[in-house]
JSON list of C-alpha atoms in Angstrom, two decimals:
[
{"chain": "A", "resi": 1, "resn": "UNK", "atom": "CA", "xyz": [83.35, 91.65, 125.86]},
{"chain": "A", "resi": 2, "resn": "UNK", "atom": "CA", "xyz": [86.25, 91.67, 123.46]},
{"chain": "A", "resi": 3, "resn": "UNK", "atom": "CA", "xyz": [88.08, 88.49, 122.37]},
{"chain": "A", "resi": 4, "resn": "UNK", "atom": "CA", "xyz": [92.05, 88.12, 120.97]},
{"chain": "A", "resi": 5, "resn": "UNK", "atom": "CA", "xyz": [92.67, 85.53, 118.63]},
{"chain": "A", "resi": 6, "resn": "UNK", "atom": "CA", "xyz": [96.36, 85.74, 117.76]},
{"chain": "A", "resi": 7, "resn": "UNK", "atom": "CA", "xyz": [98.22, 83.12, 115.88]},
{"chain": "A", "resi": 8, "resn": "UNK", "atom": "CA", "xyz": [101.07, 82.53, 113.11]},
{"chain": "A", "resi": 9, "resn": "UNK", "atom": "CA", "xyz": [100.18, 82.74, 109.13]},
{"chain": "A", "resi": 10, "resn": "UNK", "atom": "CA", "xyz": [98.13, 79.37, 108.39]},
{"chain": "A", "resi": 11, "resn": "UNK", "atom": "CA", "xyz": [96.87, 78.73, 112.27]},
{"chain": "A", "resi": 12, "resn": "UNK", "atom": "CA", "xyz": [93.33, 79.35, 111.05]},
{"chain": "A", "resi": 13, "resn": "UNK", "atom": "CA", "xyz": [92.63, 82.36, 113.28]},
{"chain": "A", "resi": 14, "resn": "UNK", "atom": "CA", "xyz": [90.73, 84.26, 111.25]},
{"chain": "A", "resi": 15, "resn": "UNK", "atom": "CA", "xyz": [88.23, 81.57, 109.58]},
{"chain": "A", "resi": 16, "resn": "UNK", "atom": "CA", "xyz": [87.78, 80.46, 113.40]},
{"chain": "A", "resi": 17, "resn": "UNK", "atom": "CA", "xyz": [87.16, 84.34, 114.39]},
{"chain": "A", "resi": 18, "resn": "UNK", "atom": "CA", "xyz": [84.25, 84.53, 111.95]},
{"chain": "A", "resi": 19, "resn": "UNK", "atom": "CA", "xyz": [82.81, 81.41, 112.86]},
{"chain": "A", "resi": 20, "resn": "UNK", "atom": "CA", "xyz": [82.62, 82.51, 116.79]},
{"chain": "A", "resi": 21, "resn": "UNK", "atom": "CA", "xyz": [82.36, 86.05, 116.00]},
{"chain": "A", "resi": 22, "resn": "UNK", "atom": "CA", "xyz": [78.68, 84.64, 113.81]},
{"chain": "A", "resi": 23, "resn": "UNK", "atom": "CA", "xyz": [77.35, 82.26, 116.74]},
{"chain": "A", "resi": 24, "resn": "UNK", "atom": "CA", "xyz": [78.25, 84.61, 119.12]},
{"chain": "A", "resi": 25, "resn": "UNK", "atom": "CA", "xyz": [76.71, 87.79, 117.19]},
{"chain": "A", "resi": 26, "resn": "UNK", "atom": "CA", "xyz": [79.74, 89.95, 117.84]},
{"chain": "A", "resi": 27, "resn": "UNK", "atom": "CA", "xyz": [81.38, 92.03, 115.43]},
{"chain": "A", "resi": 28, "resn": "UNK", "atom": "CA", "xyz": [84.59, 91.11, 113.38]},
{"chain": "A", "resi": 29, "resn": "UNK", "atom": "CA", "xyz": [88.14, 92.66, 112.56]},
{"chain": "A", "resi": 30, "resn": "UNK", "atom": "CA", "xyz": [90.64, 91.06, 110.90]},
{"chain": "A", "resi": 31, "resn": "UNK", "atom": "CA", "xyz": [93.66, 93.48, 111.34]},
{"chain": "A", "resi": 32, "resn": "UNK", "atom": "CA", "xyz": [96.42, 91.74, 109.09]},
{"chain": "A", "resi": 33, "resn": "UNK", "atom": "CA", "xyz": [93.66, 93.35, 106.14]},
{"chain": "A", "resi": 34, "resn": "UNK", "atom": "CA", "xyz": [94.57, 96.48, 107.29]},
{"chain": "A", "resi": 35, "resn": "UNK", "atom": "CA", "xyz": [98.03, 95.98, 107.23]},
{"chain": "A", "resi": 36, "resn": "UNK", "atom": "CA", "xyz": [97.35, 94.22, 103.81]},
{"chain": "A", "resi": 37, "resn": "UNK", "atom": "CA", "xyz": [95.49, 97.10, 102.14]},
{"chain": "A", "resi": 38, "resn": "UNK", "atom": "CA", "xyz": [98.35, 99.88, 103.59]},
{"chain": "A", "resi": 39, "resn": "UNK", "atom": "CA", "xyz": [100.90, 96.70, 101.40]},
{"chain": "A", "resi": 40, "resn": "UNK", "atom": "CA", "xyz": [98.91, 97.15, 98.79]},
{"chain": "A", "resi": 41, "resn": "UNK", "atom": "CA", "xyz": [99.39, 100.84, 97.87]},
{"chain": "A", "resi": 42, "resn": "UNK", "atom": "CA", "xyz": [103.08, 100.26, 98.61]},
{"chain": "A", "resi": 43, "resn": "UNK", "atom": "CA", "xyz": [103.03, 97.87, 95.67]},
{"chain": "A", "resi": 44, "resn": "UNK", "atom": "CA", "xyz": [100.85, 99.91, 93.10]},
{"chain": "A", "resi": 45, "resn": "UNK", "atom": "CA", "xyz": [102.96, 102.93, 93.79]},
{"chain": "A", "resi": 46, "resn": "UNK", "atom": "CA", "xyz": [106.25, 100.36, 93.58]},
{"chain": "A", "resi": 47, "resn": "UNK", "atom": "CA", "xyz": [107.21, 102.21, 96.51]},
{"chain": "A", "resi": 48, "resn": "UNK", "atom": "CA", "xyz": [109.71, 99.55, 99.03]},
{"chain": "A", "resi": 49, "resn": "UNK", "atom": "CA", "xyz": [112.01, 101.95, 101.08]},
{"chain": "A", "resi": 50, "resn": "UNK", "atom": "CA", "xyz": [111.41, 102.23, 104.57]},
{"chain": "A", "resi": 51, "resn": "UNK", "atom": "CA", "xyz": [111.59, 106.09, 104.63]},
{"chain": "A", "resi": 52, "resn": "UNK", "atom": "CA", "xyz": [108.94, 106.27, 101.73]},
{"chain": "A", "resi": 53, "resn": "UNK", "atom": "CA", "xyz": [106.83, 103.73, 102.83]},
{"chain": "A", "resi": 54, "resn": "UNK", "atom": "CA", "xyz": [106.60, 105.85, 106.06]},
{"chain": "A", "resi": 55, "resn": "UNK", "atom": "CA", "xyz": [106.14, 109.24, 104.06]},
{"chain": "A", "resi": 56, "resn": "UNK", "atom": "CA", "xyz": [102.65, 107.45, 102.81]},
{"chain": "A", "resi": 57, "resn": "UNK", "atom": "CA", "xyz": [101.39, 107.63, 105.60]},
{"chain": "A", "resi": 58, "resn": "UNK", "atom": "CA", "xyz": [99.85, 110.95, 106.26]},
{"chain": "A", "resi": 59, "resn": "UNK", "atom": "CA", "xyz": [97.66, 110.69, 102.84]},
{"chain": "A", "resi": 60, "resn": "UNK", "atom": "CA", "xyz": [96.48, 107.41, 103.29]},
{"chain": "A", "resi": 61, "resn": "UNK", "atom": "CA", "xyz": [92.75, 106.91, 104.31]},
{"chain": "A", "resi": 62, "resn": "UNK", "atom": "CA", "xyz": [92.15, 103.30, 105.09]},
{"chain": "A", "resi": 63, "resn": "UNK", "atom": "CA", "xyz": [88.74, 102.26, 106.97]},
{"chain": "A", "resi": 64, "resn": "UNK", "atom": "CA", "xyz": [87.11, 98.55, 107.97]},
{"chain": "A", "resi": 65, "resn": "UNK", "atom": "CA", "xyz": [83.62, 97.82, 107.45]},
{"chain": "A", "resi": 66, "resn": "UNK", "atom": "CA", "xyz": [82.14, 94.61, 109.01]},
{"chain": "A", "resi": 67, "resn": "UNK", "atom": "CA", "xyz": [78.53, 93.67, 107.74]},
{"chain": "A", "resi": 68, "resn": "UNK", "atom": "CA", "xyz": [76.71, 91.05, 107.10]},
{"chain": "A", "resi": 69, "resn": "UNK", "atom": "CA", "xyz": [79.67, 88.72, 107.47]},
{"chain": "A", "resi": 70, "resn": "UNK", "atom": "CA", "xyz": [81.33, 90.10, 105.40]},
{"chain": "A", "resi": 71, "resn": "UNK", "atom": "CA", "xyz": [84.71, 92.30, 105.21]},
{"chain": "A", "resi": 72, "resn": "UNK", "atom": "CA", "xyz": [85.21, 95.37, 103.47]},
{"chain": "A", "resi": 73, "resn": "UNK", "atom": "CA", "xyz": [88.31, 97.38, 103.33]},
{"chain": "A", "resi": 74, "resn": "UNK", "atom": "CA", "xyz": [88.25, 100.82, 101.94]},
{"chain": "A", "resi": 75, "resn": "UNK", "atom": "CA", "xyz": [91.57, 102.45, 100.69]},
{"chain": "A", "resi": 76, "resn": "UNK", "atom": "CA", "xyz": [91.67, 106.01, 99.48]},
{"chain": "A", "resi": 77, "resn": "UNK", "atom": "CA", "xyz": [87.94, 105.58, 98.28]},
{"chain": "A", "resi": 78, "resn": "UNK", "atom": "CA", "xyz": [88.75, 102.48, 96.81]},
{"chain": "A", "resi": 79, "resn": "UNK", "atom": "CA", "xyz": [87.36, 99.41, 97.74]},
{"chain": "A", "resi": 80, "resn": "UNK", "atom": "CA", "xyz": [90.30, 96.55, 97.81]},
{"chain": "A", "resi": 81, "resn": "UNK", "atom": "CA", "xyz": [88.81, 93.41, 99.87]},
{"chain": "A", "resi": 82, "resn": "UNK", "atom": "CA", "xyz": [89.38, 91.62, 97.07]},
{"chain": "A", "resi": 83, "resn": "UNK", "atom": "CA", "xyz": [92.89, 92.02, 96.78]},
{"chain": "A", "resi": 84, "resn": "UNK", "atom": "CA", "xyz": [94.89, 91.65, 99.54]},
{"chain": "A", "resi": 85, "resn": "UNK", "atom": "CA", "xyz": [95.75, 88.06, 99.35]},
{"chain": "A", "resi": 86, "resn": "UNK", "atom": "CA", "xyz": [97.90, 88.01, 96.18]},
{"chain": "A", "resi": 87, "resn": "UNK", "atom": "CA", "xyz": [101.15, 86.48, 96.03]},
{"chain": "A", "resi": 88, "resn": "UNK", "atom": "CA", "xyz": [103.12, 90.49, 95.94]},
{"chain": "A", "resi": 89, "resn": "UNK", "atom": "CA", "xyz": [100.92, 91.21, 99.22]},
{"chain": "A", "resi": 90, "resn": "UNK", "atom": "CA", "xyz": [101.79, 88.13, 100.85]},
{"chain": "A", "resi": 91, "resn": "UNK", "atom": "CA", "xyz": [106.13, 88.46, 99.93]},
{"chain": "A", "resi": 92, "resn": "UNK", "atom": "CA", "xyz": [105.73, 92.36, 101.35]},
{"chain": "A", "resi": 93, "resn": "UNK", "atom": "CA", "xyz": [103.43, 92.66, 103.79]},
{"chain": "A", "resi": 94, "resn": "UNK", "atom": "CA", "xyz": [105.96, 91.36, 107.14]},
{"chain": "A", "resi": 95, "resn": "UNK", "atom": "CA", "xyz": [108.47, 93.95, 106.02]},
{"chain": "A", "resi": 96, "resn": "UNK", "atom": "CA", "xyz": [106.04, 96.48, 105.69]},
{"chain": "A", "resi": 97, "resn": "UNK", "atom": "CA", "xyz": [103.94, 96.03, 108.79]},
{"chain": "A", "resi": 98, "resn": "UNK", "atom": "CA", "xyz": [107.00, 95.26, 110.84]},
{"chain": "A", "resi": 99, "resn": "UNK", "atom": "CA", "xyz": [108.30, 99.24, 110.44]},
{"chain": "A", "resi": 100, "resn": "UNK", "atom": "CA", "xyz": [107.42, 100.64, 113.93]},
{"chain": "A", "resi": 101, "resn": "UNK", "atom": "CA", "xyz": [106.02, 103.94, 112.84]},
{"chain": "A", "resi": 102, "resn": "UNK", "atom": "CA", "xyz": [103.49, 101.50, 110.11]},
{"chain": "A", "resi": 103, "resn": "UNK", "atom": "CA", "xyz": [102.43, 99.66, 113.29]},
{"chain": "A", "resi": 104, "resn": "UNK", "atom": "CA", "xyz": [101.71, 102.94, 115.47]},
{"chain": "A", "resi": 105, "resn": "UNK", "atom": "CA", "xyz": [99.32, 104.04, 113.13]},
{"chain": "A", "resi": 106, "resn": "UNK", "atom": "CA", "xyz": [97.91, 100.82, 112.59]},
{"chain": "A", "resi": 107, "resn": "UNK", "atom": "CA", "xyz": [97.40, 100.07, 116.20]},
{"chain": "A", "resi": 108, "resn": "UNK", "atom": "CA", "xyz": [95.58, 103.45, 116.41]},
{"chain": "A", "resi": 109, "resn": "UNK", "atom": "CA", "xyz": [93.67, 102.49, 113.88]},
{"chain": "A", "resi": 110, "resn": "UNK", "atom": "CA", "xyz": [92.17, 99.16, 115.26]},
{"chain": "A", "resi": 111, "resn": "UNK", "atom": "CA", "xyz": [92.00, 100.57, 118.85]},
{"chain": "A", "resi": 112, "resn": "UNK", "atom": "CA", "xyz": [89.44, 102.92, 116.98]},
{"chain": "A", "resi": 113, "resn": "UNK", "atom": "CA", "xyz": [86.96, 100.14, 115.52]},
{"chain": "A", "resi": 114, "resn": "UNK", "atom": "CA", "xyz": [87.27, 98.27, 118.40]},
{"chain": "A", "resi": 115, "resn": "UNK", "atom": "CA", "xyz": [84.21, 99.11, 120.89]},
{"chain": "A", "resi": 116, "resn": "UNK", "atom": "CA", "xyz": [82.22, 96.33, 122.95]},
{"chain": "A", "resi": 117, "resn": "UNK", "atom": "CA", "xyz": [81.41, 92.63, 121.66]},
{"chain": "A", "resi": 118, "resn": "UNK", "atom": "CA", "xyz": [84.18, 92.16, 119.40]},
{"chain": "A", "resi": 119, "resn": "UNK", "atom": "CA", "xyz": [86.50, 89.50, 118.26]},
{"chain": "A", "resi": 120, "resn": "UNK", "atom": "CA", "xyz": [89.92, 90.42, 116.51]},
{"chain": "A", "resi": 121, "resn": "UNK", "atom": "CA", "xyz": [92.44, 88.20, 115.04]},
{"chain": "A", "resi": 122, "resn": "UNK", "atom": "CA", "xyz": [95.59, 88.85, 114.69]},
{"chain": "A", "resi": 123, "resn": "UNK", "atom": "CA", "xyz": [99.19, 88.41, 115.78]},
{"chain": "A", "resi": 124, "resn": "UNK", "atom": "CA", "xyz": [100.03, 91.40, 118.50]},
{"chain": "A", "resi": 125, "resn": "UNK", "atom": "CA", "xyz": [96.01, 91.85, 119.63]},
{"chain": "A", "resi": 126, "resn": "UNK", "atom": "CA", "xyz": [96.30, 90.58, 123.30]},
{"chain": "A", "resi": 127, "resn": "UNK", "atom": "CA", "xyz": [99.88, 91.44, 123.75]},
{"chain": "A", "resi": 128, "resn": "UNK", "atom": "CA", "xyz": [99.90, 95.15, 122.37]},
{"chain": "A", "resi": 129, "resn": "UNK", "atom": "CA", "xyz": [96.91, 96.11, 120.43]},
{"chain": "A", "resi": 130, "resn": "UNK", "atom": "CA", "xyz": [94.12, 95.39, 122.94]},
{"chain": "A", "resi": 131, "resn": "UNK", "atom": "CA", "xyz": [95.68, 94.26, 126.39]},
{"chain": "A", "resi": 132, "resn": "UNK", "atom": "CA", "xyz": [92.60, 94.35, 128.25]},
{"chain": "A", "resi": 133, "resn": "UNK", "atom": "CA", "xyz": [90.88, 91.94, 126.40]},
{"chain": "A", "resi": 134, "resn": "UNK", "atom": "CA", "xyz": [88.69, 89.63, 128.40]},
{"chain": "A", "resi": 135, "resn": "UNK", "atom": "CA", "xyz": [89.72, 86.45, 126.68]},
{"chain": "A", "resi": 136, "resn": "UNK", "atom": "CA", "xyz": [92.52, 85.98, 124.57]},
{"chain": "A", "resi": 137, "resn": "UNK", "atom": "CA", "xyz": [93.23, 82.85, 122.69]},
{"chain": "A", "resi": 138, "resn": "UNK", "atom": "CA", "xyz": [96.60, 82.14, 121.04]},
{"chain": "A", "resi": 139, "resn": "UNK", "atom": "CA", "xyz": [96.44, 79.13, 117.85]},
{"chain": "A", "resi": 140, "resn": "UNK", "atom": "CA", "xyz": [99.11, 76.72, 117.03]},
{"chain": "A", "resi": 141, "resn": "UNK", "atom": "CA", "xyz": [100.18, 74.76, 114.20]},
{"chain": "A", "resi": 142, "resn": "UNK", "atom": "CA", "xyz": [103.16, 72.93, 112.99]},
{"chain": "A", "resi": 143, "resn": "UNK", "atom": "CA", "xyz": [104.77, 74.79, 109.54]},
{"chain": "A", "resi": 144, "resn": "UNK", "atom": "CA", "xyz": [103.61, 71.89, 107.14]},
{"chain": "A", "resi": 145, "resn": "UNK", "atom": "CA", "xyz": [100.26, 71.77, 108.25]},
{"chain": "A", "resi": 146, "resn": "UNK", "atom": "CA", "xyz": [99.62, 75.00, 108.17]},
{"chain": "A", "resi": 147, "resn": "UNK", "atom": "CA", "xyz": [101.47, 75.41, 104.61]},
{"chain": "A", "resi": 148, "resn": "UNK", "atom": "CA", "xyz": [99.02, 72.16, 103.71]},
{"chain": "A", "resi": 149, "resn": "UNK", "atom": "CA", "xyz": [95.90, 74.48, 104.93]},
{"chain": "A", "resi": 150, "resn": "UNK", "atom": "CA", "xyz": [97.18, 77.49, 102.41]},
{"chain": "A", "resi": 151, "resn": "UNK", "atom": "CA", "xyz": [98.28, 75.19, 99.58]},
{"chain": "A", "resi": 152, "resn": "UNK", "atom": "CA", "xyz": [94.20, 73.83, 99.69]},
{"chain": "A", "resi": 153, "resn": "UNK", "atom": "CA", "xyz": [92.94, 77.35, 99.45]},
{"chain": "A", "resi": 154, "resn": "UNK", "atom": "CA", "xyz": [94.95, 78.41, 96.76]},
{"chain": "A", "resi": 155, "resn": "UNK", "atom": "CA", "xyz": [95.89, 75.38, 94.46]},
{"chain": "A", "resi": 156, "resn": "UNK", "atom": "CA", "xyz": [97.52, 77.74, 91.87]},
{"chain": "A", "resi": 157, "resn": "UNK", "atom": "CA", "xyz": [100.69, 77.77, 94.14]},
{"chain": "A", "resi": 158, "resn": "UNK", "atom": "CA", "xyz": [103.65, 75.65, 95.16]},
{"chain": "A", "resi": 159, "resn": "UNK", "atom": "CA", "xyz": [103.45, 73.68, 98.48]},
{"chain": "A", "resi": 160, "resn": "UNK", "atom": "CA", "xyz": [107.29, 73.80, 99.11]},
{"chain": "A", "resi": 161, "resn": "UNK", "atom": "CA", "xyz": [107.10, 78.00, 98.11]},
{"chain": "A", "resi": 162, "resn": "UNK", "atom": "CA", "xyz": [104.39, 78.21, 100.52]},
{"chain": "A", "resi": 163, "resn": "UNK", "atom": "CA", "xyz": [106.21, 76.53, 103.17]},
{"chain": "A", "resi": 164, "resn": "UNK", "atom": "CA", "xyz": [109.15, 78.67, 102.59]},
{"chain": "A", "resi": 165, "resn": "UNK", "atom": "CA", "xyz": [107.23, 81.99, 102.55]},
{"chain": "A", "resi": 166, "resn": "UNK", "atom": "CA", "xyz": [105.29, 81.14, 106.24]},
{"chain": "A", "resi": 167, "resn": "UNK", "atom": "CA", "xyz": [109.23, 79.92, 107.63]},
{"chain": "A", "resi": 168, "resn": "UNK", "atom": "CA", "xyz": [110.39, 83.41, 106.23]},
{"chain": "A", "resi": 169, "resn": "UNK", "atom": "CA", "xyz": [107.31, 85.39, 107.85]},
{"chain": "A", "resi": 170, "resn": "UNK", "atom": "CA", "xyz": [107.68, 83.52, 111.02]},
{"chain": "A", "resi": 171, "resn": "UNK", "atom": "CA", "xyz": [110.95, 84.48, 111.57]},
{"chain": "A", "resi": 172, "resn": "UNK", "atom": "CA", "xyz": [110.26, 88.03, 110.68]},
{"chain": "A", "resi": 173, "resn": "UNK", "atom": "CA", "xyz": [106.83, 88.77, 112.96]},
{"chain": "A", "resi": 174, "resn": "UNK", "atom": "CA", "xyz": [108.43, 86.95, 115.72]},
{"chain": "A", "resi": 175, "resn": "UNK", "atom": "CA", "xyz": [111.62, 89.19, 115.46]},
{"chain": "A", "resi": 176, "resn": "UNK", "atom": "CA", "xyz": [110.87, 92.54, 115.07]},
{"chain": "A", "resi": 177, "resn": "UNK", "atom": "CA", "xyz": [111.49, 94.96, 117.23]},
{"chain": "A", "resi": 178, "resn": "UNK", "atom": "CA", "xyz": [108.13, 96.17, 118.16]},
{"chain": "A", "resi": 179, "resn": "UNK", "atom": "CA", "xyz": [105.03, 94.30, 118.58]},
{"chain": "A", "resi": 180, "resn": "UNK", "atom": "CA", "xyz": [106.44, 90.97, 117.52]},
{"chain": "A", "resi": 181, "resn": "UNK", "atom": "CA", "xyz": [104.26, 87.51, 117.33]},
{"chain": "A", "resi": 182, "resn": "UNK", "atom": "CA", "xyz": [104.15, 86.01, 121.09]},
{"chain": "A", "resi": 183, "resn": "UNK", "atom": "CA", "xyz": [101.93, 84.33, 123.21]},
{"chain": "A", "resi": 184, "resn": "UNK", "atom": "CA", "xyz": [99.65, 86.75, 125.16]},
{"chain": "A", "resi": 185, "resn": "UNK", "atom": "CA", "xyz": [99.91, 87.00, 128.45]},
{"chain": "A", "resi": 186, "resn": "UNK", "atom": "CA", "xyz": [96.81, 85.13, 130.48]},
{"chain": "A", "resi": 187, "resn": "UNK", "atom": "CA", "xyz": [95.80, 83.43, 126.54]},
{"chain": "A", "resi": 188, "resn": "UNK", "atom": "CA", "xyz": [94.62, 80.36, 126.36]},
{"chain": "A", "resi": 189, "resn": "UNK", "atom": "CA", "xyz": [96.86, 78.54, 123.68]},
{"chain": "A", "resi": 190, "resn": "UNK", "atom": "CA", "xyz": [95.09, 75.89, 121.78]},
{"chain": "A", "resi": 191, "resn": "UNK", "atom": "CA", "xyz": [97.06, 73.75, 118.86]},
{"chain": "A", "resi": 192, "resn": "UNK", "atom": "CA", "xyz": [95.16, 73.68, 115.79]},
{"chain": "A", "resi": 193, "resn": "UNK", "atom": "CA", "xyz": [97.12, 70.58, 113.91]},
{"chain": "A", "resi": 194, "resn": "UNK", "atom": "CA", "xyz": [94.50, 67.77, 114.84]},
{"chain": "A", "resi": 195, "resn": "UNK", "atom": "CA", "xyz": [91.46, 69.64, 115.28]},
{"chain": "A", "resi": 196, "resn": "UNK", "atom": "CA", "xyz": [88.59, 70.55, 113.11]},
{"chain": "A", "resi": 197, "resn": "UNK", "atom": "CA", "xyz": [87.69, 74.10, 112.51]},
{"chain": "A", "resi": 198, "resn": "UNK", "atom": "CA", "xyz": [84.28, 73.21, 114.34]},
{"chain": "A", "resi": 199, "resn": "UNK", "atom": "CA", "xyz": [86.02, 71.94, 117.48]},
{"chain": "A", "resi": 200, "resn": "UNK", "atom": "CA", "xyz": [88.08, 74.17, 117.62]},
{"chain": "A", "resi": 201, "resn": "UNK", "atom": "CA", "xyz": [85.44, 77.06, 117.39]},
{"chain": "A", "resi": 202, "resn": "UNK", "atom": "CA", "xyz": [83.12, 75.19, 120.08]},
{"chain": "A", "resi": 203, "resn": "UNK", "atom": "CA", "xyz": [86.36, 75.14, 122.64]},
{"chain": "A", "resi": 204, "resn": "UNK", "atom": "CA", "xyz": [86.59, 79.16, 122.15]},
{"chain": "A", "resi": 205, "resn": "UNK", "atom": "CA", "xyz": [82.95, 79.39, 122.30]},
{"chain": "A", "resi": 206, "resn": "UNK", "atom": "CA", "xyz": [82.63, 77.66, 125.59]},
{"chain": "A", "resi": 207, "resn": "UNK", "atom": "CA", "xyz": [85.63, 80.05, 127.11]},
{"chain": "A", "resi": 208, "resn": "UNK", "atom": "CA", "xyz": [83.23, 82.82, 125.91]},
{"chain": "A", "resi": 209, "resn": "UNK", "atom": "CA", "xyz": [80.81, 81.77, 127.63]}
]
């Protein structure tokens, strides 16, 4: 079957993912990466109008590899998994992936890797991207603990700018126009802020099952 895991920045959703998507022996997609790695070229190119960003689209080439655990995103030939988490990707990403015509083409995109026996995390997946899914799960967290989680996995940053950056993406992926961050209809919603990753994981698993 296919499983949604949507959630805010910081809810864990995509650590969690893995985890089932290993014990479970399903494939994986992370689809903010793919949003991430379309930011990306934005920045190289310094390119932050709405109408150019847009214009990129028809010579962009961006494809999702999941093996052995691991992700790998391929833009234009390029292989950039290991650079879509940097502070400039973070800052643009919401305003890029929140232009509707950015999110078409995404959507298309991830409908395409999708086939049976996959998880996908996200923050539209059981709401827009893929409806149908048989079980969708929506995670929780309060803003400071999930600005706490980010702050441990990058120590090179500021805790209050953190906490600043999630309130500011909040507000925009819950606002926009199309596709924005809500709780999926028929999802299971479990809050993340006093659970383990490894509870939390077993809960989903069990649902699975």
């Amino acid at each position: 079957m296919i499983i949604s895991i949507d959630g805010a920045a910081g809810t864990g959703k995509t650590t969690v993912g893995k985890i089932v998507a290993n014990k479970l022996n399903y494939q994986f997609l992370d689809s903010g990466k793919i949003y991430r790695a379309y930011t990306l070229k934005m920045i190289k190119n310094n390119i932050f109008d709405t109408k150019n960003i847009i214009g990129q689209l028809s010579s962009t080439k961006i494809k999702y590899i999941y093996k052995n655990n691991k992700e790998i995103l391929d833009l234009d030939g390029i292989d950039v998994s290991n650079n879509l988490h940097s502070d400039l990707v973070d800052k643009h990403v919401s305003e890029v992936s929140r232009i509707p015509e950015i999110r078409l083409k995404m959507t298309n995109l991830q409908r395409n890797i999708v086939k049976k026996n996959f998880i996908v995390v996200g923050r539209d997946i059981g709401s827009v991207v893929l409806p149908n899914a048989e079980l969708k799960i929506f995670l929780t967290a309060s803003i400071k603990e999930r600005a706490k989680r980010r702050f441990n996995e990058r120590k090179n940053e500021n805790l209050d700018e953190i906490e600043n950056s999630i309130k500011k993406r909040d507000l925009i992926d819950s606002t926009r126009k199309v596709a924005p961050l809500t709780i999926p209809e028929k999802a299971f919603v479990i809050d993340t802020e006093n659970k383990n990753i490894d509870t939390v994981c077993k809960e989903i698993i069990k649902m699975a099952k």
